[in-house]
Coordinates of C-alpha atoms and ligand atoms in Angstrom, one line a residue:
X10 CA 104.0 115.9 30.6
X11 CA 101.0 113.9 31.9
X12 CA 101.6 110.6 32.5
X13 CA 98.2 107.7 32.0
X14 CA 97.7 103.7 31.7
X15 CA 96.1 104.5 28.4
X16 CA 95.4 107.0 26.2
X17 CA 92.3 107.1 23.7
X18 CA 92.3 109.5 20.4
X19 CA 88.9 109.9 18.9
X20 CA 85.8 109.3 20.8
X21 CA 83.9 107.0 18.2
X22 CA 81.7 103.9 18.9
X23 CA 84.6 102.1 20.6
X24 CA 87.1 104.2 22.5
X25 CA 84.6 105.6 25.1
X26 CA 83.4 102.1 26.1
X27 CA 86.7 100.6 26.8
X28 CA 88.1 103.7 28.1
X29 CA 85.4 103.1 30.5
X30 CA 85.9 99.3 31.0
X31 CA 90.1 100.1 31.6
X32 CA 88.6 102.8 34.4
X33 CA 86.7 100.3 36.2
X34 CA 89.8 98.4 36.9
X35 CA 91.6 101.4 37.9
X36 CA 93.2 102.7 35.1
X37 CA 94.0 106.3 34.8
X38 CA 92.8 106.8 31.2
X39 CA 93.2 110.5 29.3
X40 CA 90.3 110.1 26.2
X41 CA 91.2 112.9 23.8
X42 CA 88.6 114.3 21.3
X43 CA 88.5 116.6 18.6
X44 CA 85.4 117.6 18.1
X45 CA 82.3 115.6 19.6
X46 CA 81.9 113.0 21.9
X47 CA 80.1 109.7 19.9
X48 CA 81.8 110.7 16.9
X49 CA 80.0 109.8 13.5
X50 CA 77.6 107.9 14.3
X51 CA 76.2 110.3 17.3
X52 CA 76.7 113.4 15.3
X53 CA 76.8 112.7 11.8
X54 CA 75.8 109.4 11.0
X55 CA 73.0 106.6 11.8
X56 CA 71.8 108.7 14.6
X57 CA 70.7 112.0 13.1
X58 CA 70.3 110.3 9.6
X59 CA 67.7 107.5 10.9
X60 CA 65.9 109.7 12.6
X61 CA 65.5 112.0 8.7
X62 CA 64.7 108.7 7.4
X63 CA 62.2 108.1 10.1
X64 CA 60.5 111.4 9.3
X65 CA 60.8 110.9 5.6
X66 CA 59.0 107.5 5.9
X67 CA 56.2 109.5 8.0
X68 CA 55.7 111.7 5.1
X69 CA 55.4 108.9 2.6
X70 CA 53.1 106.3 4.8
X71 CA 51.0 109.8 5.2
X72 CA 50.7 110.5 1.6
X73 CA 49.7 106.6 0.6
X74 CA 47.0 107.3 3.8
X75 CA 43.9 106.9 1.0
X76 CA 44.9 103.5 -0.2
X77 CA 44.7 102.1 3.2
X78 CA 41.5 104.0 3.6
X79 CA 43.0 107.1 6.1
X80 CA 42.0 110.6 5.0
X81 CA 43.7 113.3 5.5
X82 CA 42.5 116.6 4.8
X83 CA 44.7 118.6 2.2
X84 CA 48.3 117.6 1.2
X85 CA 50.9 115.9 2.9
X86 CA 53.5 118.8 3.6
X87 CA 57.1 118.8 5.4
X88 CA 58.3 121.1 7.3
X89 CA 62.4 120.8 7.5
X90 CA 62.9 122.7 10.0
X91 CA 61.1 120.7 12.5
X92 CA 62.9 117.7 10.4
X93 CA 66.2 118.8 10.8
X94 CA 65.6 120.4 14.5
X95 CA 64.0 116.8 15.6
X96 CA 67.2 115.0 14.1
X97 CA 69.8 117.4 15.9
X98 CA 67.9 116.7 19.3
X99 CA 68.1 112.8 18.8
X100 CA 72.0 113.6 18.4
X101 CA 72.2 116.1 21.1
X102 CA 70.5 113.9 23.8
X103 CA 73.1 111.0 22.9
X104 CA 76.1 113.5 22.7
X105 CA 75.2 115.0 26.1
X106 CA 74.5 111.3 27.4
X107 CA 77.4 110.5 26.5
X108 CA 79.3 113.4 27.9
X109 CA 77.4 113.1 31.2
X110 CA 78.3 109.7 31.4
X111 CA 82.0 110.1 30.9
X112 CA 82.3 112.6 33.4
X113 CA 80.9 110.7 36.0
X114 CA 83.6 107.7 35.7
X115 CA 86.5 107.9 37.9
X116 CA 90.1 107.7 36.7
X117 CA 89.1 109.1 32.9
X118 CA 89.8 112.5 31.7
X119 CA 88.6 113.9 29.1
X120 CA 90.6 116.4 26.9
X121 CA 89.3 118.3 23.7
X122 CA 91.6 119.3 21.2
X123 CA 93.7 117.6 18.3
X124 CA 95.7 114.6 19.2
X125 CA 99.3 114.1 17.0
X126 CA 102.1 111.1 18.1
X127 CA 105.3 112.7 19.2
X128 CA 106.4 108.8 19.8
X129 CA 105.3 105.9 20.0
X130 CA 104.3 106.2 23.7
X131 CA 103.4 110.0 23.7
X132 CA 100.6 112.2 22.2
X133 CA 100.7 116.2 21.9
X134 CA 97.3 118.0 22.2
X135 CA 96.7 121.6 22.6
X136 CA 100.9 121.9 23.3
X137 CA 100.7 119.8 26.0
X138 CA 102.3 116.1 25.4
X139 CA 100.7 113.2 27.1
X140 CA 102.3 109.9 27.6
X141 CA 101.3 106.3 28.4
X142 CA 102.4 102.7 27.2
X143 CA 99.3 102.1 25.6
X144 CA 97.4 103.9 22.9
X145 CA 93.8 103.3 21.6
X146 CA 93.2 104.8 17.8
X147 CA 89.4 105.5 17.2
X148 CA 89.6 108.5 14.9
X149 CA 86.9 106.7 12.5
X150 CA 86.8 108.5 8.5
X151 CA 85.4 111.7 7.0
X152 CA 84.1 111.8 3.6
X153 CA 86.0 111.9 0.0
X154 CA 85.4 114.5 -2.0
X155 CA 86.3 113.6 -5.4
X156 CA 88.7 115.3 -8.0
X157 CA 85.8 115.8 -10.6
X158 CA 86.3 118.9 -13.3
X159 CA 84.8 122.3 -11.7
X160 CA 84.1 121.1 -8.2
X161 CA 85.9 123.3 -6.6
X162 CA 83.8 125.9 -8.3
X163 CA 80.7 125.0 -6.9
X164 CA 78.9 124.8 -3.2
X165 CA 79.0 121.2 -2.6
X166 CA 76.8 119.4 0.1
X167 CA 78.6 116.2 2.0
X168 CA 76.9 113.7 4.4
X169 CA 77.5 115.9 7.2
X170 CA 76.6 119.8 6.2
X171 CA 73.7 118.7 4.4
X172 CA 72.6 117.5 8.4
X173 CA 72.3 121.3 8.6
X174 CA 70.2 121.9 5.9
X175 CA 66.7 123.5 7.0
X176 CA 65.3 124.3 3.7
X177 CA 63.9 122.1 1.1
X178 CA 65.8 121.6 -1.8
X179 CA 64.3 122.4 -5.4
X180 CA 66.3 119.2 -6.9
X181 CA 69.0 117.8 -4.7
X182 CA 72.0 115.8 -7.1
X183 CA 73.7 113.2 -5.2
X184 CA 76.6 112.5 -6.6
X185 CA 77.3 108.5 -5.6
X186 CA 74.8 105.5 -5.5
X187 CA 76.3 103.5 -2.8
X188 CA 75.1 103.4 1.1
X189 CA 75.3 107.3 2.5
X190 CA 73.7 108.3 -1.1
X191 CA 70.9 106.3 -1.6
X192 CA 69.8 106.9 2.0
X193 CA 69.4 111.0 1.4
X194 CA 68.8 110.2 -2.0
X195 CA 64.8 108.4 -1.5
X196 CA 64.8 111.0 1.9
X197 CA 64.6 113.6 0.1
X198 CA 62.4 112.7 -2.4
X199 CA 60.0 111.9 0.3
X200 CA 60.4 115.0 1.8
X201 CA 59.2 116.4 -1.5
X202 CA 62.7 117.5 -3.7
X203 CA 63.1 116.1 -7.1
X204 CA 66.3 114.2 -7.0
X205 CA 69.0 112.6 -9.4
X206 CA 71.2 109.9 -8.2
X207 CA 74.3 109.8 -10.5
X208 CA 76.5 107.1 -10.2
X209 CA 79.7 106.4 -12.1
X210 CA 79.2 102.7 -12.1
X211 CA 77.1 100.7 -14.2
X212 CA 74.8 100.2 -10.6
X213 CA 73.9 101.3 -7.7
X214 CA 74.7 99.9 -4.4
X215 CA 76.9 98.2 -6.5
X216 CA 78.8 95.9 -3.7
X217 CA 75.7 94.6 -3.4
X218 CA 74.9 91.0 -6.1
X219 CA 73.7 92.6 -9.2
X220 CA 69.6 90.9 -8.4
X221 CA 69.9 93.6 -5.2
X222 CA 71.2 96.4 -7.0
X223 CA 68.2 96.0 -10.0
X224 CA 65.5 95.9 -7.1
X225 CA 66.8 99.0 -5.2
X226 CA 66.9 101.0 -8.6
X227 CA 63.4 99.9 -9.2
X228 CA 62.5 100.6 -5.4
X229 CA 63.7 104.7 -6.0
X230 CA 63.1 104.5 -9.5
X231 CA 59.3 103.8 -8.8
X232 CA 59.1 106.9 -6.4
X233 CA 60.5 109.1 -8.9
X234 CA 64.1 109.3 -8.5
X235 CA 65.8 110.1 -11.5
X236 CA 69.0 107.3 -11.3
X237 CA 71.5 107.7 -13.9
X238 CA 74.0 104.9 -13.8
X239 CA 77.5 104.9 -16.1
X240 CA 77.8 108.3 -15.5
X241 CA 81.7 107.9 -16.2
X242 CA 82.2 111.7 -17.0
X243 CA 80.5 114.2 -14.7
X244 CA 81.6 118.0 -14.1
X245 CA 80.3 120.4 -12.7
X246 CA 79.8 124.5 -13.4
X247 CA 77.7 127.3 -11.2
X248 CA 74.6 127.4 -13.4
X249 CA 71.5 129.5 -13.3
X250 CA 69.7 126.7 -11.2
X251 CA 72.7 126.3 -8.7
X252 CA 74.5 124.1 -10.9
X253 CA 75.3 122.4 -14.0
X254 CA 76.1 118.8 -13.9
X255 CA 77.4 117.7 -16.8
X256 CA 77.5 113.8 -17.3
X257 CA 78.7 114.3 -21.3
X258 CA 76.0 112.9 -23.2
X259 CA 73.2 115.2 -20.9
X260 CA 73.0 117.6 -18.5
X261 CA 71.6 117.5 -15.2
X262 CA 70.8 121.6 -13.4
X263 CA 70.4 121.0 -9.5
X264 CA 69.6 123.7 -7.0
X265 CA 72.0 121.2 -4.5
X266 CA 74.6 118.9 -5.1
X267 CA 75.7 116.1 -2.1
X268 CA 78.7 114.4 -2.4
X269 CA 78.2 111.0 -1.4
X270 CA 81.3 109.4 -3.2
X271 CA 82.9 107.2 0.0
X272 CA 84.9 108.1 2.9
X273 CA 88.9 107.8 4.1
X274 CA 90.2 107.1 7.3
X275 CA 91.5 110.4 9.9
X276 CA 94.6 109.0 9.9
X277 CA 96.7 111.7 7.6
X278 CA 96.8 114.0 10.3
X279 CA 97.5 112.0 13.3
X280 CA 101.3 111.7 12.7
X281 CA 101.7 108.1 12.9
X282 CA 104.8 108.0 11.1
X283 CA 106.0 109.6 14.4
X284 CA 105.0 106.7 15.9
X285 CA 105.8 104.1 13.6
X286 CA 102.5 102.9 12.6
X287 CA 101.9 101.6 9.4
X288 CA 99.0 102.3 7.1
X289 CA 97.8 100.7 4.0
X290 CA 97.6 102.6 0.7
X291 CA 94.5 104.2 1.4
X292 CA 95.3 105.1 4.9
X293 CA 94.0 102.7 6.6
X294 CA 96.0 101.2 9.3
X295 CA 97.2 98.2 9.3
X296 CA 96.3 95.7 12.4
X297 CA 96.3 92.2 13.2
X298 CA 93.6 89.7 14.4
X299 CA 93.4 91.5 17.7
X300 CA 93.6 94.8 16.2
X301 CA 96.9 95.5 17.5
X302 CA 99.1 97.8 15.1
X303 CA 102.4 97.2 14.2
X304 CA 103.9 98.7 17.1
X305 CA 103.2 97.2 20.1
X306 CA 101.0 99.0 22.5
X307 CA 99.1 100.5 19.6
X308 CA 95.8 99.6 18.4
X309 CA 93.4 100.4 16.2
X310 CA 89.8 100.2 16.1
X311 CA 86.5 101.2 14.0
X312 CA 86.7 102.4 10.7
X313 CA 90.3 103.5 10.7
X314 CA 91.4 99.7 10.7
X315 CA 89.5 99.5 7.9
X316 CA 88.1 96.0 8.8
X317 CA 84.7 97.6 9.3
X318 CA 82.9 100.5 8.7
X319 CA 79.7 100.3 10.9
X320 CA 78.4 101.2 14.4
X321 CA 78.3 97.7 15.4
X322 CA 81.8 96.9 13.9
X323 CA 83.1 99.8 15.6
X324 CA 81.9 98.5 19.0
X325 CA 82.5 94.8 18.5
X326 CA 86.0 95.8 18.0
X327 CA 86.0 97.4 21.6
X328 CA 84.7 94.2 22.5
X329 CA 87.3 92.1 21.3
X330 CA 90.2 93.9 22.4
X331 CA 88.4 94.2 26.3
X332 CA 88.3 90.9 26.3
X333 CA 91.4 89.9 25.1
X334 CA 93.4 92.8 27.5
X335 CA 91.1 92.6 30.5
X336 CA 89.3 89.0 30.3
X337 CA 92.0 86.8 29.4
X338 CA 89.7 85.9 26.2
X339 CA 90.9 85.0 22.8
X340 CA 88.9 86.9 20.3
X341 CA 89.5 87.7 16.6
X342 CA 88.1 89.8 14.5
X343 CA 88.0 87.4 11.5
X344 CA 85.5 85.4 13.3
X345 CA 83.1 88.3 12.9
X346 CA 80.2 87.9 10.3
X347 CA 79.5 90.8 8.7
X348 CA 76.3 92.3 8.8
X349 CA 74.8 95.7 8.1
X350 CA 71.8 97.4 6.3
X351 CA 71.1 99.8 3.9
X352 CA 68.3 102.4 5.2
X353 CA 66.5 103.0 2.0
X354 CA 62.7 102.5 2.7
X355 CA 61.9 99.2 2.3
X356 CA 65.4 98.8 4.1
X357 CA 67.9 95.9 3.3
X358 CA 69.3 93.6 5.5
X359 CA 72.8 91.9 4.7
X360 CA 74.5 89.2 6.3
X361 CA 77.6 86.9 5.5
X362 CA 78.8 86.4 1.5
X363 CA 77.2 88.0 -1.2
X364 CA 75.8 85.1 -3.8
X365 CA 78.7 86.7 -6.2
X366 CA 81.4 86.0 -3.2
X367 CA 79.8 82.9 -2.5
X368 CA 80.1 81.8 -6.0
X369 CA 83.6 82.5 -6.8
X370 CA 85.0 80.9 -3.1
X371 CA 84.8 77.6 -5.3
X372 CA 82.9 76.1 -3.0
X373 CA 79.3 74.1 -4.3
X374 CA 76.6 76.3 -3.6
X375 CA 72.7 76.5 -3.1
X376 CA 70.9 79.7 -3.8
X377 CA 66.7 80.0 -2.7
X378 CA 64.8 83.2 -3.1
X379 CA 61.4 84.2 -2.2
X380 CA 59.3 87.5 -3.1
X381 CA 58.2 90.0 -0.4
X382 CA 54.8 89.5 -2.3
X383 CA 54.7 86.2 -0.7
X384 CA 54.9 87.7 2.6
X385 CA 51.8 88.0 4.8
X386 CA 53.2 91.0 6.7
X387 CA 53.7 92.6 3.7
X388 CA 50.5 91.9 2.0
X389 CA 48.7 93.3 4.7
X390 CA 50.7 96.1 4.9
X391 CA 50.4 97.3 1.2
X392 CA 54.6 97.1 0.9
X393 CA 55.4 94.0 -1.1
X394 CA 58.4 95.8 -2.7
X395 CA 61.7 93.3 -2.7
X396 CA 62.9 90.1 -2.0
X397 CA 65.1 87.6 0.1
X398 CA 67.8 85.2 -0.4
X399 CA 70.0 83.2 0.9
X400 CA 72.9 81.1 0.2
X401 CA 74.1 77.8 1.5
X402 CA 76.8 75.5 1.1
X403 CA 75.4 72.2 -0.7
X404 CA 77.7 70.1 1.0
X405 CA 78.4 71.1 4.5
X406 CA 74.9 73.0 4.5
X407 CA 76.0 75.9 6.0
X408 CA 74.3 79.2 5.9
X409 CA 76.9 82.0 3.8
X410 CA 74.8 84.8 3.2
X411 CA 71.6 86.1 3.3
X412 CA 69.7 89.3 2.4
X413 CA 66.5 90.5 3.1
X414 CA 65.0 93.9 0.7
X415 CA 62.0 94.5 2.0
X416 CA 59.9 96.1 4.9
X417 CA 61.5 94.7 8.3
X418 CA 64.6 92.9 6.5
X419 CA 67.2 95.3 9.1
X420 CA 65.4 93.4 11.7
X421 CA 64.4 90.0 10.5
X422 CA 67.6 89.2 8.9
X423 CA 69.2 88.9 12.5
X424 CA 67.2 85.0 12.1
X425 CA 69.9 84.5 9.6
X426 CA 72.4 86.2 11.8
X427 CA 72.2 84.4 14.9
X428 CA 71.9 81.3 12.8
X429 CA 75.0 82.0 11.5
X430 CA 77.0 83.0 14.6
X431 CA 75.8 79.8 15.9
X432 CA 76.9 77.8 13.0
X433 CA 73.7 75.9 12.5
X434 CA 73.1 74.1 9.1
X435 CA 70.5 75.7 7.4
X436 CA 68.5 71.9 7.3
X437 CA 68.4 72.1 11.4
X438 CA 66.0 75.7 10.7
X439 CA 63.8 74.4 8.0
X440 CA 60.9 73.7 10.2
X441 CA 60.9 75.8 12.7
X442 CA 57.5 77.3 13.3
X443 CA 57.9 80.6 12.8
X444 CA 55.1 83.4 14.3
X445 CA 52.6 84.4 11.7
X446 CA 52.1 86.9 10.6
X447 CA 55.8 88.3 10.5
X448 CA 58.9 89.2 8.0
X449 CA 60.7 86.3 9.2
X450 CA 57.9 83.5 8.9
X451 CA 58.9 83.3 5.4
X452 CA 62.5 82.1 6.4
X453 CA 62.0 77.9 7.1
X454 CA 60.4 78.5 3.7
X455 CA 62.8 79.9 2.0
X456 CA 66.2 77.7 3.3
X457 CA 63.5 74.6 2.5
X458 CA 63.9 76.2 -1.2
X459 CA 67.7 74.8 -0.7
X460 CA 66.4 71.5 -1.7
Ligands
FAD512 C1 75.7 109.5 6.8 C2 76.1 108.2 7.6 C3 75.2 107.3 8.0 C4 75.6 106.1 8.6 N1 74.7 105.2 9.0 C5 75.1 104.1 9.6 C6 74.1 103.1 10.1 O1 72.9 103.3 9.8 N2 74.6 102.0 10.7 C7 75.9 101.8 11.0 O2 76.3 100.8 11.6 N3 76.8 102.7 10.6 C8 76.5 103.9 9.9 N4 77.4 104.8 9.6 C9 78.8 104.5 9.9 C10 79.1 104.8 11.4 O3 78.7 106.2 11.7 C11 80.6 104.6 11.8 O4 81.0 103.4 11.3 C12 80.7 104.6 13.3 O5 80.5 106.0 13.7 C13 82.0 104.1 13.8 O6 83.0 105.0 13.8 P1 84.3 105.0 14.6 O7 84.1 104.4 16.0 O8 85.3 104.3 13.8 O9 84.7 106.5 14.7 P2 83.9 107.8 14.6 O10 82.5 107.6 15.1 O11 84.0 108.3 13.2 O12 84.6 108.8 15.6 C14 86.0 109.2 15.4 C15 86.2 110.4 16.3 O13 87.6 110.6 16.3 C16 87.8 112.0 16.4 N5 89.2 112.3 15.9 C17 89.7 112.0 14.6 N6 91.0 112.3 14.6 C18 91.3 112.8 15.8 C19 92.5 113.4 16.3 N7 93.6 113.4 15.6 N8 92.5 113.8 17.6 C20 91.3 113.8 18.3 N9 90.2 113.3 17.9 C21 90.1 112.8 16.6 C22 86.7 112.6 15.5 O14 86.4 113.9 15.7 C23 85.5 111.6 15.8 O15 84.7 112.2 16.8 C24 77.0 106.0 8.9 C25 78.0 106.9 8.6 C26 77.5 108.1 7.9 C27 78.5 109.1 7.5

């Protein structure tokens, strides 16, 4: 048995960082992974997928070329192997960065193979048990497939294998309108596939206030995407196309199908009931403020806690629980704003309380909204698509929520952000001078629509 300070299990977007950060203080630390380093979002999430995205916007600025008075000689074509090869590189450079790194730190080992609890204090991996009296969980989620009728019968596409694909596909289904779906889903079309998005709920990106969920069907909808909402029966046979897709009142025949219906945490197979841990339900495990687990000198952090599902949650959870264990800090994860975006071209950026959660806190609330059309930026850009919004408190005037659809809202909602993090009353931004012409000049304008 091999004896450590700490012991990490899944190298995601936290473990590695304070595995490193323990190191530096002299910690022996054993970081155990199963498959590769930088987990998700290095090998099958934002990384290779912003980087499709990136190309697929290429293709579709290319083909609008004319109307901003660029010619280019014949037609726009993709070519997906280049595509997919450029994506893989873009993960392979961070993988082996990351790898590279890693090695060069003193005091961490770095062990490939399955990680199961024995006990609470001791691991097993490739037969060999590893102990320590404190455990790091970062084994992050993979994606659900859904018990639909005849899906076993088909060859289904998920988030990750279709990261292999090289070919174009005649008309790629994507089962799913949320996040992961609606990202491959415009992708695609841009990189020239017909597509169906087919959603079981009445709309897409439906966490999202019902204002957002319209405009993003429109946004797709506009580029041809075929978006079939209340699709509450769907199955699925091998048909002469690839497949059937039967949503009961019509039929949809793709040559692919991707399976973009959510994802649940790696934590059936880690034998935390060996251990003690508990889990919610759904598998998630169950952690405090700190992120400590139920049994002490366990913790869990990214999306297995289920308190985030993001990159940046991922790592601010590393943050917090470095600073409590090494800094003497006091951090908590419920003081965390949450923040993300949705990569769909014009992208949308998200912070704080939807309007609907805003609304039914039973607080009094302010609501402004402004049009990308009003936006110089995007004027001059030809990409007026969207809108932004945000949502105060009418009687202590803070900022709850924002969100920003439209070209540069991932970037110029961090205004709101920061605003937010500082706890500034939205009537202290209302006349800033903002820099013209940008995304965000629009924002004094739009909290001064608070009244
Ligand atoms: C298609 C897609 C696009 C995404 N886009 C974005 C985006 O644009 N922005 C964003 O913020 N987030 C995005 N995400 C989410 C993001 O990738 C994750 O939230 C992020 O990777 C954080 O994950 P994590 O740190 O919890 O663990 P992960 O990155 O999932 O890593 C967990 C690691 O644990 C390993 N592991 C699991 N069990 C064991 C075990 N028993 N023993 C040993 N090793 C184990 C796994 O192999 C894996 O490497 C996307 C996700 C997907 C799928």
């Amino acid at each position: 048995m091999r004896r450590f300070d700490a012991i990490f299990i899944g190298a995601g977007q936290a473990g590695p960082f304070l595995a490193a950060r323990m190191a530096e203080r002299g910690m022996k630390v054993a970081m155990i992974e199963r498959k590769f380093l930088g987990g998700t979002c290095v090998n099958a999430g934002c990384m290779p997928t912003k980087t499709l995205v990136a190309s697929a916007r290429a293709a579709y600025v290319s083909r609008r070329g004319a109307e901003l008075g660029v010619k280019i000689a014949g037609e726009v074509a993709v070519d997906m192997e280049v595509v997919r090869r450029r994506a893989h590189q873009v993960t392979m450079d961070a993988r082996n960065g990351l790898a590279d790194w890693l090695g060069t730190l003193e005091g961490v080992a770095v062990v490939y193979g399955h990680a199961r609890f024995e006990a609470a204090d001791r691991v097993v991996v490739n037969g060999e048990t590893l102990a320590a009296s404190r455990i790091f969980l970062n084994v992050g989620a993979r994606p659900v497939i859904p018990d639909l009728p005849g899906i076993n019968d088909i060859d289904y596409l998920t988030s990750t294998s279709i990261l292999d694909l090289d070919t174009l596909p005649r008309h790629l289904a994507v089962i799913g309108g949320s996040y992961i779906g609606l990202e491959f889903a415009q992708m695609y079309r841009r990189f020239g596939s017909k597509v169906t998005v087919i959603e079981r709920g009445a709309r897409v990106a439906s966490r999202e206030d019902g204002d957002i969920s319209e405009a993003i069907q429109e946004i797709l909808e506009a580029e041809g995407i075929d978006v079939r909402t209340g699709a509450e029966r769907i199955a699925f046979a091998r048909g002469e196309e690839g497949t059937r897709i039967s949503l009961g009142d019509a039929d949809v025949d793709a040559s692919h199908v991707l399976v973009a219906t959510g994802r649940k945490p790696n934590t059936d197979d880690l034998g935390l009931d060996g251990a003690g841990v508990a889990v919610d339900p759904r598998g998630y495990i169950l952690v405090d403020d700190t992120l400590a687990t139920n049994v002490p000198g366990i913790w869990a952090l990214g999306d297995c806690n289920g308190r985030g599902a993001f990159t940046h949650t991922s790592y601010n959870d590393f943050e917090i629980v470095a600073a409590n264990l090494l800094d003497g800090d006091d951090r908590k994860v419920s003081s965390r704003i949450p923040a993300y975006a949705l990569y769909i071209d014009p992208p949308l950026g998200r912070a704080g309380m939807t309007e609907r959660e805003a609304t039914s806190s039973a607080r009094r609330i302010l609501v402004s909204r402004r049009a990308m059309a009003r936006v110089g930026r995007a004027k001059e850009r030809d990409e007026t698509r969207g809108f932004m919004k945000v949502i105060a408190d009418a009687d202590t005037r803070e900022i709850l929520g924002a969100a920003i659809l439209g070209i540069e809202g991932d970037e110029a909602i961090h205004g709101v952000i920061d605003a937010m993090n500082a706890g500034t009353r939205y009537t202290d931004l209302q006349w800033s001078v903002p820099i013209h012409p940008t995304v965000s000049e629009l924002i004094p304008t739009l909290l001064r629509g608070l009244a």
